[in-house]
Coordinates of C-alpha atoms and ligand atoms in Angstrom, one line a residue:
X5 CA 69.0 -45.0 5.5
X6 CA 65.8 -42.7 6.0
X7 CA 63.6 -44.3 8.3
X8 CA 59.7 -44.7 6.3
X9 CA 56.8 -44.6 9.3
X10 CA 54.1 -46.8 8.8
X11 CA 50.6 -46.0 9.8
X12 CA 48.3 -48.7 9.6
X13 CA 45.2 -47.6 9.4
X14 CA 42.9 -51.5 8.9
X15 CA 41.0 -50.6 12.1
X16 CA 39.4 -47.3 10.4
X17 CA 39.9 -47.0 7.1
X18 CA 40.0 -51.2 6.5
X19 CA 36.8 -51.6 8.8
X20 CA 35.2 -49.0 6.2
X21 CA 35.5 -52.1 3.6
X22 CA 31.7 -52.6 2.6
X23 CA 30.0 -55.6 4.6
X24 CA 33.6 -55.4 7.0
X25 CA 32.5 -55.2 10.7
X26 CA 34.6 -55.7 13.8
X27 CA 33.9 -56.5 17.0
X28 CA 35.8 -55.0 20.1
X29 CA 37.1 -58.4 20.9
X30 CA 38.4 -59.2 16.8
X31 CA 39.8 -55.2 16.7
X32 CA 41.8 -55.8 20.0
X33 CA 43.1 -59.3 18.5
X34 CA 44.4 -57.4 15.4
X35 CA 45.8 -54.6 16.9
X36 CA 47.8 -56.9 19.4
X37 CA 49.3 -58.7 15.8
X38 CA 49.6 -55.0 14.1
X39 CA 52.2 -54.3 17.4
X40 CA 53.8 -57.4 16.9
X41 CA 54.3 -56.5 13.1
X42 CA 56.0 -53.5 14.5
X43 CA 54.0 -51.1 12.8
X44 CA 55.0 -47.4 13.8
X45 CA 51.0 -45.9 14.2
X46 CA 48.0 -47.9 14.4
X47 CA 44.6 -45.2 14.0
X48 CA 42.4 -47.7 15.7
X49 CA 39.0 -46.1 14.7
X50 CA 36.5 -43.0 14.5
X51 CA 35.2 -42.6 18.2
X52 CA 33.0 -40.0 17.6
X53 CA 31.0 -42.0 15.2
X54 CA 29.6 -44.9 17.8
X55 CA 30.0 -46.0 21.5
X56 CA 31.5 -49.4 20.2
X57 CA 34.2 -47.3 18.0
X58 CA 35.1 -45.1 20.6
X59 CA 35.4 -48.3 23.7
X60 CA 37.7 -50.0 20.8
X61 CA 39.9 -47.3 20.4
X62 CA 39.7 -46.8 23.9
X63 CA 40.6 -50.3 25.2
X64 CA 43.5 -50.5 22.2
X65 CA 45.0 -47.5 23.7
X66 CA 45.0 -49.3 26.9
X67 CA 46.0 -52.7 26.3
X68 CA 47.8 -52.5 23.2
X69 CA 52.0 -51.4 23.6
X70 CA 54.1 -50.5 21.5
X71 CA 52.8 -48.4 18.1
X72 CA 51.4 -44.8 18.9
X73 CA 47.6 -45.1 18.9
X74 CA 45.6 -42.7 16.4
X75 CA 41.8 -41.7 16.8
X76 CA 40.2 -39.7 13.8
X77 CA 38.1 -36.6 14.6
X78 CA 36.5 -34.4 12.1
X79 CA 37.5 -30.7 12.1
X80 CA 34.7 -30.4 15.1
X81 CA 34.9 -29.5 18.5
X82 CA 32.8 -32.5 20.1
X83 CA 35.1 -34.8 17.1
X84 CA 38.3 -33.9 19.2
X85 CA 37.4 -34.0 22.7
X86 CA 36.2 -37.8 22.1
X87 CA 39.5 -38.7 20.0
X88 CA 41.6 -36.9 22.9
X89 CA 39.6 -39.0 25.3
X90 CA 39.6 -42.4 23.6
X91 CA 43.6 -41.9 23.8
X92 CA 44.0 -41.2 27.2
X93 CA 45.4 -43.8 28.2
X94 CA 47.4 -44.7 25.6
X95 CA 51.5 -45.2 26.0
X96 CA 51.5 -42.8 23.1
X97 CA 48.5 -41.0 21.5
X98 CA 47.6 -39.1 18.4
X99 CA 44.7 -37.8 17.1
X100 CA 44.3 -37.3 13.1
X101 CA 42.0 -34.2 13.0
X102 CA 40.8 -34.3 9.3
X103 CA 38.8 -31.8 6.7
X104 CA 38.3 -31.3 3.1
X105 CA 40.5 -29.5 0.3
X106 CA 38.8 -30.0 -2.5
X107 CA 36.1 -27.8 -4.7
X108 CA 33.9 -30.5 -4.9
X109 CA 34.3 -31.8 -1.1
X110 CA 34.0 -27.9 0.3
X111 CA 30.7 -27.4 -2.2
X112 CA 28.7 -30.9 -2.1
X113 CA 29.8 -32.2 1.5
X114 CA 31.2 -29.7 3.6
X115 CA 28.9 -26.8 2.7
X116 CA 31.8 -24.5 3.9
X117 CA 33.8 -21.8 2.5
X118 CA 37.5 -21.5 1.7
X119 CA 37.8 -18.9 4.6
X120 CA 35.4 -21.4 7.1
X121 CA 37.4 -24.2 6.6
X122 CA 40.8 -22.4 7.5
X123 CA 39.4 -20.8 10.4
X124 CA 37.8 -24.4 11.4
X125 CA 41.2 -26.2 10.9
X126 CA 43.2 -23.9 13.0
X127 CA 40.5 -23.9 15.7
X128 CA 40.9 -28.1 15.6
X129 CA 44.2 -28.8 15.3
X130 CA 45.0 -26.1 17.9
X131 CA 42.5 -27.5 20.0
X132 CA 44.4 -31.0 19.8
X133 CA 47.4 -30.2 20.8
X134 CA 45.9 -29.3 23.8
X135 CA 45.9 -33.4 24.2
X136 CA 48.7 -34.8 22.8
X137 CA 51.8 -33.1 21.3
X138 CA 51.2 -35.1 18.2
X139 CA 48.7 -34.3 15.9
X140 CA 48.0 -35.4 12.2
X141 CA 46.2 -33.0 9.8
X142 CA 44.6 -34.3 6.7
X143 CA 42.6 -32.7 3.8
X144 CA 40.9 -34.7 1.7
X145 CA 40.5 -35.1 -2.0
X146 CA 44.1 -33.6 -2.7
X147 CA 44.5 -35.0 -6.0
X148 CA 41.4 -32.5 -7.7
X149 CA 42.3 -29.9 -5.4
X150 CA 43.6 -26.2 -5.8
X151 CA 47.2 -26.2 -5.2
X152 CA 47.4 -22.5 -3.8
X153 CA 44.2 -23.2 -1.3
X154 CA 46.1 -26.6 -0.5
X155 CA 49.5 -24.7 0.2
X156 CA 47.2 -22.4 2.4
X157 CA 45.2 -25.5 4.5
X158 CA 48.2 -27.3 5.2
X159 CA 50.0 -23.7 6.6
X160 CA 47.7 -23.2 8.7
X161 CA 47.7 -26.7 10.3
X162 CA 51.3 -26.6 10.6
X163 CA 51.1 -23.0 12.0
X164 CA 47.9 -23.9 14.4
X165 CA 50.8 -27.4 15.6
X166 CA 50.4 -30.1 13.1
X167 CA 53.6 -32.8 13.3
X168 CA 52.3 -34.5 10.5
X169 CA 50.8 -33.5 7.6
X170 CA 48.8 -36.1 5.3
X171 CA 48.0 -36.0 1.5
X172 CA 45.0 -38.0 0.9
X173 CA 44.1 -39.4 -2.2
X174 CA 40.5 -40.4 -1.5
X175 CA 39.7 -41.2 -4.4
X176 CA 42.3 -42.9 -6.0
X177 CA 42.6 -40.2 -9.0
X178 CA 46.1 -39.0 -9.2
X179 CA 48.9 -40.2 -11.2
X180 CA 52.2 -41.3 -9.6
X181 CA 54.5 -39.0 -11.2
X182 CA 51.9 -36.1 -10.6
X183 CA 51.2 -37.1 -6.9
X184 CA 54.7 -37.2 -6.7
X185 CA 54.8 -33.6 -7.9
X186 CA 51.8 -32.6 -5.3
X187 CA 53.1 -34.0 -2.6
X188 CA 57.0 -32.4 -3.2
X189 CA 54.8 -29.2 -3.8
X190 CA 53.5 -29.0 -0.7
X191 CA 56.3 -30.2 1.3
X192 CA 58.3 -27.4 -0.6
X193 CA 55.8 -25.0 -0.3
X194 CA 54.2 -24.8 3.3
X195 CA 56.2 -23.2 5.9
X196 CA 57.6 -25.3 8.8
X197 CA 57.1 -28.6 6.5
X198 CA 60.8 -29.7 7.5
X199 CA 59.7 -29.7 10.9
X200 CA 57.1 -32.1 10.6
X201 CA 56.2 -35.3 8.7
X202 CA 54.8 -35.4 5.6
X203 CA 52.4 -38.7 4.8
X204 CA 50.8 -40.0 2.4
X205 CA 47.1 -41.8 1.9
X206 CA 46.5 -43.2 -1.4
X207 CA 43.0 -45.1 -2.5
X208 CA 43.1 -48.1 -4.9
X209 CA 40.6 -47.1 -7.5
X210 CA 42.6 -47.3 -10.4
X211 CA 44.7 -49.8 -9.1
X212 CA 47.3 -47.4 -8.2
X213 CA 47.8 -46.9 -4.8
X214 CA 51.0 -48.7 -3.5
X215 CA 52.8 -47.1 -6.5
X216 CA 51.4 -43.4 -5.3
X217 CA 52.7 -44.1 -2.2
X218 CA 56.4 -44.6 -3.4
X219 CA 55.8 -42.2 -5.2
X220 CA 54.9 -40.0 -2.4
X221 CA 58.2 -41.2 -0.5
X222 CA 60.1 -40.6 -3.7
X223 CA 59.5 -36.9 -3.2
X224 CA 60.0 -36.6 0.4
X225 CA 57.1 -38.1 2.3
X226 CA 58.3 -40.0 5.3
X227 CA 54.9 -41.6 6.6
X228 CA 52.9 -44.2 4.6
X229 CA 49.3 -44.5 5.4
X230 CA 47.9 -48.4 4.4
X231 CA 46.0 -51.3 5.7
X232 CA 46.4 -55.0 5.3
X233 CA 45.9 -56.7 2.3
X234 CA 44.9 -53.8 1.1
X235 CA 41.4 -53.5 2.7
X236 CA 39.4 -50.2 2.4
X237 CA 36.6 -47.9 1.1
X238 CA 35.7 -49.2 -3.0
X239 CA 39.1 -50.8 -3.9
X240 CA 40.4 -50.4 -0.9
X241 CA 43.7 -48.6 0.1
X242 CA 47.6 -49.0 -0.5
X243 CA 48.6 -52.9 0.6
X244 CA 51.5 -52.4 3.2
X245 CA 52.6 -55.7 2.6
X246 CA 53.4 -54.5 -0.5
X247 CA 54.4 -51.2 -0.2
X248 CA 57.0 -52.8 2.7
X249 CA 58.5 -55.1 0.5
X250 CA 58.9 -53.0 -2.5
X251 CA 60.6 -50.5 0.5
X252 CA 62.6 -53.2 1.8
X253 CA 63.0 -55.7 -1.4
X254 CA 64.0 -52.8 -3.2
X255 CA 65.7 -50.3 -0.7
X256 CA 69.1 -49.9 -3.1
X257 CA 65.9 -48.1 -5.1
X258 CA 64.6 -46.3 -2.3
X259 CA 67.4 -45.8 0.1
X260 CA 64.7 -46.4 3.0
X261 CA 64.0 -48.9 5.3
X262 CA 60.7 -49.5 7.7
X263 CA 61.0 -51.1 11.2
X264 CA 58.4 -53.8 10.1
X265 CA 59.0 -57.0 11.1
X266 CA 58.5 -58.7 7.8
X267 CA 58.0 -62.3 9.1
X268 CA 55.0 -61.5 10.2
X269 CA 53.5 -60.0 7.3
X270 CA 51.5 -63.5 6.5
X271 CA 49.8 -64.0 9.8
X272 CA 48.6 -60.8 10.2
X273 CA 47.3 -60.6 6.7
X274 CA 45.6 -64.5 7.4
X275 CA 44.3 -63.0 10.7
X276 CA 42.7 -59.9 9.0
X277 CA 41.0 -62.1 6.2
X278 CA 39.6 -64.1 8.4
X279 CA 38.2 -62.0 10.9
X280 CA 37.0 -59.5 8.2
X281 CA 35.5 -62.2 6.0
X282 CA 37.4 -60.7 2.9
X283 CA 39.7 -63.6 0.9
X284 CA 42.8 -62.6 -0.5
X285 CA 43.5 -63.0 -4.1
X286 CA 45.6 -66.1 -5.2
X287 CA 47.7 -63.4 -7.2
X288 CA 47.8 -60.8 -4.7
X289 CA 51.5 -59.7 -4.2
X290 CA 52.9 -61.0 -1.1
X291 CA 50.4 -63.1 0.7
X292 CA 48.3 -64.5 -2.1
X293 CA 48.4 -68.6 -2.2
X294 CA 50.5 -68.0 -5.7
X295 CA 52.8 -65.6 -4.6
X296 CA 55.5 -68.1 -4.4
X297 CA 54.5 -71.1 -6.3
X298 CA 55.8 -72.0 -9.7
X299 CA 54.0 -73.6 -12.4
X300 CA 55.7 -73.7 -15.3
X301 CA 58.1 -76.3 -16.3
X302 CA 61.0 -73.4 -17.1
X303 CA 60.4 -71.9 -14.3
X304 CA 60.1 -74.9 -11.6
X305 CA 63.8 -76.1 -13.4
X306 CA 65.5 -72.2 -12.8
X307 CA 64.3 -72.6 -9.2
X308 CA 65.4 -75.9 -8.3
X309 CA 68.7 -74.9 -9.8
X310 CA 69.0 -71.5 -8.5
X311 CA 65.9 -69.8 -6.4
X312 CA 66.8 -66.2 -7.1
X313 CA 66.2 -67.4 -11.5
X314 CA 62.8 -66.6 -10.4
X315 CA 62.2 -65.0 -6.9
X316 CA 62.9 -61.5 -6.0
X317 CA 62.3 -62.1 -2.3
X318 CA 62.4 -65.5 -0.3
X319 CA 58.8 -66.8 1.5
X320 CA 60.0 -67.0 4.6
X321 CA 61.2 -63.3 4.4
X322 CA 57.3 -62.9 4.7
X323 CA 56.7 -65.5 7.7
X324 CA 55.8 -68.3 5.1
X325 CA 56.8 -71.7 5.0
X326 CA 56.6 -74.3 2.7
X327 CA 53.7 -75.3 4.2
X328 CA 55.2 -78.7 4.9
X329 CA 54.6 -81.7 6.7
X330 CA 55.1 -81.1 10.4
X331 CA 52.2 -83.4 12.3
X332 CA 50.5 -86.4 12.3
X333 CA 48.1 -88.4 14.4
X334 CA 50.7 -89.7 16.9
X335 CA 51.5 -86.4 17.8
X336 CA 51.3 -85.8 21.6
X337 CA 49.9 -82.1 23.0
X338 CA 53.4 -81.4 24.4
X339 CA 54.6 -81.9 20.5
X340 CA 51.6 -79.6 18.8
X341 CA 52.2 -76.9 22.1
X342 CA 55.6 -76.3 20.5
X343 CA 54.6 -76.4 17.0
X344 CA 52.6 -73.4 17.4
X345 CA 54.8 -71.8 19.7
X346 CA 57.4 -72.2 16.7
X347 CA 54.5 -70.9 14.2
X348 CA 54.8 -67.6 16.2
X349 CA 51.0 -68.5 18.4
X350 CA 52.8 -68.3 21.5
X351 CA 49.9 -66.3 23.1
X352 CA 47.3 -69.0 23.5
X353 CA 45.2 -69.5 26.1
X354 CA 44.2 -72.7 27.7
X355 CA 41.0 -73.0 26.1
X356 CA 42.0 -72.2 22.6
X357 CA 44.5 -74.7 23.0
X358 CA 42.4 -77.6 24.1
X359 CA 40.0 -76.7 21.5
X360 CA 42.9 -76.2 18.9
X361 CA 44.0 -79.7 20.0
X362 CA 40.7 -81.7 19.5
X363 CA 40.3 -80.1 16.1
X364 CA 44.0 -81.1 15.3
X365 CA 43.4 -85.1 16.4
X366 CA 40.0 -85.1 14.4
X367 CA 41.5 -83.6 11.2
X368 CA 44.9 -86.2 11.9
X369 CA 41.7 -88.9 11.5
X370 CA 40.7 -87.4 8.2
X371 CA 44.2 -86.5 6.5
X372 CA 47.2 -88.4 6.3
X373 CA 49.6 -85.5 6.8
X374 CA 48.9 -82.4 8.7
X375 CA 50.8 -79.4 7.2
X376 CA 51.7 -76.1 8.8
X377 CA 49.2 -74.7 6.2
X378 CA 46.3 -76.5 8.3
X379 CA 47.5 -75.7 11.6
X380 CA 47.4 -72.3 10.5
X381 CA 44.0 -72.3 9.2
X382 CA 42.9 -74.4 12.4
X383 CA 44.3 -71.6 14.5
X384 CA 42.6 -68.7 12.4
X385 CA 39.1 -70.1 12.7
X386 CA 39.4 -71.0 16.7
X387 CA 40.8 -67.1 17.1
X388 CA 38.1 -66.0 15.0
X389 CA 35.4 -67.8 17.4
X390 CA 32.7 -65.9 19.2
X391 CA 30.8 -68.1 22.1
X392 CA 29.0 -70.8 20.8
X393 CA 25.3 -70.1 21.1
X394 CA 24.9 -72.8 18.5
X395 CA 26.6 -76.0 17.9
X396 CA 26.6 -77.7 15.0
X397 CA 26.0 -81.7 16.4
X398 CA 26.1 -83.2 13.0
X399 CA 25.1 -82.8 9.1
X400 CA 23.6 -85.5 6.6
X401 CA 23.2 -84.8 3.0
X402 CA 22.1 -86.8 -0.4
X403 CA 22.7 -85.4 -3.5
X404 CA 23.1 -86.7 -7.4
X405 CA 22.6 -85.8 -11.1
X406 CA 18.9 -87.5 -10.7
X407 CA 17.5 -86.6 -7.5
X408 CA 16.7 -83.7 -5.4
X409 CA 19.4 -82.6 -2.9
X410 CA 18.3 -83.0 1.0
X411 CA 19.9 -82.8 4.1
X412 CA 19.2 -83.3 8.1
X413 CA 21.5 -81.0 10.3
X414 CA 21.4 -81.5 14.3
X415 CA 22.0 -78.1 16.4
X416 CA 22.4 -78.1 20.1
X417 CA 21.9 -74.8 21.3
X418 CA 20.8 -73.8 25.4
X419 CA 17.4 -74.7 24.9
X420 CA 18.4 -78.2 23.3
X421 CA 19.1 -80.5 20.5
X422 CA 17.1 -79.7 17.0
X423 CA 16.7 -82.0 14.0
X424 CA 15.5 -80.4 10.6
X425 CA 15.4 -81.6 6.9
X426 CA 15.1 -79.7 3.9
X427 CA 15.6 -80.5 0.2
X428 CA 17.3 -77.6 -1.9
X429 CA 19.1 -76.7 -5.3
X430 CA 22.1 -78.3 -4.4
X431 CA 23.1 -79.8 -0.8
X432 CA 24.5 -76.5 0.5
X433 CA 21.6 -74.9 -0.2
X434 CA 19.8 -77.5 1.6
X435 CA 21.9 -77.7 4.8
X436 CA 21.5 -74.1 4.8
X437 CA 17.3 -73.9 4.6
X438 CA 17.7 -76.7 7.2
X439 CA 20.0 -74.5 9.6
X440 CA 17.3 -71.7 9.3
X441 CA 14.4 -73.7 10.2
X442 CA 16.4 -74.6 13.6
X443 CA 17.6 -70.8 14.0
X444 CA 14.5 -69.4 12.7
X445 CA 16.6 -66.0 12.0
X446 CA 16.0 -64.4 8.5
X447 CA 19.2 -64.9 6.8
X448 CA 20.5 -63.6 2.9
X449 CA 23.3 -65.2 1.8
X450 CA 25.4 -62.7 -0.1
X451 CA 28.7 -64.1 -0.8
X452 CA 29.8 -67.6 -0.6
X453 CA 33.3 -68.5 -1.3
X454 CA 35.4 -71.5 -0.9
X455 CA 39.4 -72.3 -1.0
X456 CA 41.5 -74.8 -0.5
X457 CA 44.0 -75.0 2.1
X458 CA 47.2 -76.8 0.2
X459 CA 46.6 -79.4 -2.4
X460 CA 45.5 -82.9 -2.4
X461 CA 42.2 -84.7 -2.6
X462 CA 42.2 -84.9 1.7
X463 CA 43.0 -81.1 1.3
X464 CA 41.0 -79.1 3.5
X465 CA 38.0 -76.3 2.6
X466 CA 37.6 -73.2 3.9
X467 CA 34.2 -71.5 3.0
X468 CA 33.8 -68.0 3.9
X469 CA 30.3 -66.5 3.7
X470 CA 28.2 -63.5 3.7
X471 CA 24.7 -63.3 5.6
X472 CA 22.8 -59.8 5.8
X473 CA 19.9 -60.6 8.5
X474 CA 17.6 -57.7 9.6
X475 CA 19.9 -54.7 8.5
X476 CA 23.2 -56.6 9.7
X477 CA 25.8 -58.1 7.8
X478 CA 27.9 -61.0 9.4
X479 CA 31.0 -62.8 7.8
X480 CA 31.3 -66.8 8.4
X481 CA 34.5 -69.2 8.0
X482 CA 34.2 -72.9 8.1
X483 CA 36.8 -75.5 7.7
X484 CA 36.6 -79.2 7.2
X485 CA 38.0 -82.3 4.4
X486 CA 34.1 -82.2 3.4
X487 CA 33.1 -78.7 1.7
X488 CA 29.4 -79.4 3.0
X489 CA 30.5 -79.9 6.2
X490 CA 32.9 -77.0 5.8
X491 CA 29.8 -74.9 4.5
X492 CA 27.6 -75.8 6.8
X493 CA 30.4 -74.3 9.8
X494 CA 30.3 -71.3 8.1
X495 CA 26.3 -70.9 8.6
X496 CA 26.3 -71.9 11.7
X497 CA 29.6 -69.7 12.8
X498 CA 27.5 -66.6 11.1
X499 CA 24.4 -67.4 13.6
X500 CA 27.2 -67.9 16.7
X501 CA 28.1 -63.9 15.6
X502 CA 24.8 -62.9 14.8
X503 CA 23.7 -64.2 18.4
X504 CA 26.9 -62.4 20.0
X505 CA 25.8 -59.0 18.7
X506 CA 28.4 -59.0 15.9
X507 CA 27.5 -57.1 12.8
X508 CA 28.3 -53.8 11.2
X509 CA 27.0 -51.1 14.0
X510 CA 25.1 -47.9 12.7
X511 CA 27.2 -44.9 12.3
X512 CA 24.5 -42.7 14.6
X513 CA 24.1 -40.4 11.6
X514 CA 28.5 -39.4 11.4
X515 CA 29.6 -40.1 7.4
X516 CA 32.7 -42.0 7.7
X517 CA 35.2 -40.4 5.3
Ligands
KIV679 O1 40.7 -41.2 2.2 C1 40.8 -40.3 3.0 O2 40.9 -39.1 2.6 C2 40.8 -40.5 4.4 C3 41.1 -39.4 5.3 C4 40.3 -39.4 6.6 C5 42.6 -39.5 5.6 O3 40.6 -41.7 4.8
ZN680 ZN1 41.0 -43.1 3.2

């Protein structure tokens, strides 16, 4: 069977997600998960367009084996020499050099002619392989482009030393049967185009991305270009948990297979949410919380009797359990150790375990049965953490239908212990005007969301907010059996990152594409 290659690209085009922002630290953690996921490329950023994108890439391509590591350059000179640069060190490095192919891009953005955008893509992708014998060439905006000026870009990357040639949709406009055609048309149509892989990049914007992208691979293409959970610019881009599993689920269709190790296809998209701030859909396909439950009466009956009545592809295919009972409070450390180590978190430090471990025995206090489901969560918070400028000692609240909500919340941070009280609309907003007075940081709350983690009335929350404070906007998680409680972590975590310098950096004038 054809072997599919696929790129993720969650670090560049995922981190592009409005309100997304990674540090160095979170982009390193993920890129570690994307090589254990066995993904074939991982484009780990845009150096050119801060200091902080460029160190990322760079310390990725150091520290992260496995995948070949991808930096993005514009079709620019000073683009390519900090891509080359940021891979220097990697076990295998590409750089993506990229451009425009549309009428509208060339007028509006690029400002350049036909003839200057040739002459600059030769000059760049020639000037990459110079670096690295492999070099990707995109052109954005395919789908509302000229076919003959497409046939003509593309020729002249492959003739300048392109081994990959990418087909962006950017804007999520084409069609699958006609992106199909576009991309067979250029893999028919530009010279050399057997020698190299063709890719595709498809947008979300009509929801049609991951079915693009087989397309795409139904006419030839051999790279798919995605991100977790589907995370991008506006509706984001193909999901390559889905568009693995329709591969794999379905490859008597297809007649391809990826090397992705499927089992982990549920931690890595748990470890993205969470460190992006972005929830995933119950529904979503794959990793949403419904993906595998039954609620109907007809349905739970098929299952019980037979499991394939109802289910194309098993949970654990994708690294999920039943999220069963596997801990309680008489649990030892030796006992939880190897429950994570069987959970696949074999790579925790000291630290994270002790902490880990006190969170576990306080939440065995609270909840008669621990599931993997908790652990899980437990483990995606503490991996999430930045250093605890502020610690939340305790939180008080009253609230009910005839009086006004108040709270008192204790924060120890290096200067000391703070008590404040405030009354609010309801008692989260009063935590949360209490947490300011201590922090006395200007903070917006944008988005405030809040799931469960299993079922039951002991079943833990997990709140995941969205603070913009002075031009920065900081995602926090929270967990706890008491949503307040669980709220008020949140806050607090988003004043932890806000103190660590996390937030979405300025792009020093570079659009992102
Ligand atoms: O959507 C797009 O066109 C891109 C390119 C840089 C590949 O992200
Ligand atoms: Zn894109």
């Amino acid at each position: 069977m054809a072997h599919v290659r696929i790129f993720d690209t969650t670090l560049r085009d995922g981190e592009q997600t409005p309100g997304v922002a990674l540090n160095t630290a979170q982009k390193i953690e993920i890129a570690k998960q994307l090589a254990r996921l066995n993904v074939d490329i991982i484009e780990a950023g845009f150096p050119i367009t801060s200091q902080g994108d460029f160190e990322a890439v760079s310390r990725i391509a150091r520290e992260v084996q496995g995948p070949v590591i991808c930096a993005l350059a514009r079709t620019a000179r000073a683009d390519v020499e900090r891509a080359a640069e940021s891979i220097e060190h990697a076990g295998a490095g590409r750089i993506h050099v990229f451009t425009s192919g549309s009428p509208i891009h060339l007028e509006h953005m690029l400002r350049k002619t036909e003839a200057e955008v040739l002459e600059a893509t030769a000059v760049n992708v020639t000037l990459a392989r110079q670096y690295t014998d492999d070099v990707e060439f995109s052109a954005q905006d395919c789908t509302r482009a000229d076919l003959g000026f497409l046939i003509r870009l593309y020729t002249a990357a492959v003739t300048a030393g392109a081994t990959t040639i990418n087909i962006p949709d950017t804007v999520g406009y084409g069609m699958p049967e006609e992106y199909g055609t576009l991309v067979r048309a250029i893999r028919e149509g530009v010279p050399g185009a057997e020698g190299v892989h063709v890719s595709t990049h498809c947008h979300d914007d009509l929801g049609l991305a991951v079915a693009n992208s087989l397309a795409a691979v139904g006419a030839g293409a051999t790279q798919v270009e995605c991100t977790i959970n589907g995370i991008g610019e506006r509706a984001g881009n193909a999901s390559l948990e889905e568009v693995v599993m329709a591969l794999e689920t379905r490859k008597d269709f297809w007649g391809h297979t990826t090397q992705i190790a499927t089992r982990e296809l549920y931690r890595t998209s748990r470890m993205v949410s969470m460190m992006t701030g972005t929830m995933v859909p119950p529904n979503k396909a794959v990793v949403g919380d419904n993906a595998f439950a039954h609620e109907s009466g007809i349905h739970q009956d098929g299952v019980i009797k037979a499991v394939e009545t109802y289910e194309i592809m098993s949970a654990e295919t994708v690294g999920r359990d039943a999220g069963v009972l596997v801990m309680g409070k008489h649990s030892g450390r030796r006992a939880f150790r190897k429950t994570l180590v069987e959970m696949g978190y074999e790579e925790l430090g000291d630290d994270e375990f002790n902490a880990l471990f006190t969170q576990f025995k306080s939440l065995c206090d609270r909840k008669q049965t621990v599931t993997s489901d908790d652990i899980r969560a437990l483990v995606d918070v503490e991996t999430a953490r930045v250093p605890q400028t502020y610690l939340l000692e305790s939180v008080q609240f009253q609230s009910g239908t005839a009086m006004t909500p108040m709270a008192t919340v204790k924060l120890t941070t290096d200067t000391g212990t703070y008590e404040e009280a405030a009354t609010g609309d309801g008692p989260v907003d009063a935590v949360y005007k209490a947490l300011e007075r201590i922090a006395q940081v200007p903070l917006t709350l944008e988005g405030y969301e809040i799931r469960s983690v299993g079922s039951g009335k002991d079943a833990l929350g997990e709140v995941t907010v969205r603070v913009s404070s002075e031009g920065r906007s900081v995602h926090g998680r929270g967990l706890s059996t008491d949503v307040v409680e669980a709220s008020a972590k949140a806050y607090v975590d988003v004043l932890n990152k806000l103190a660590a310098g996390v937030g979405r950096a300025s792009a020093a004038g570079v659009a992102t594409p």
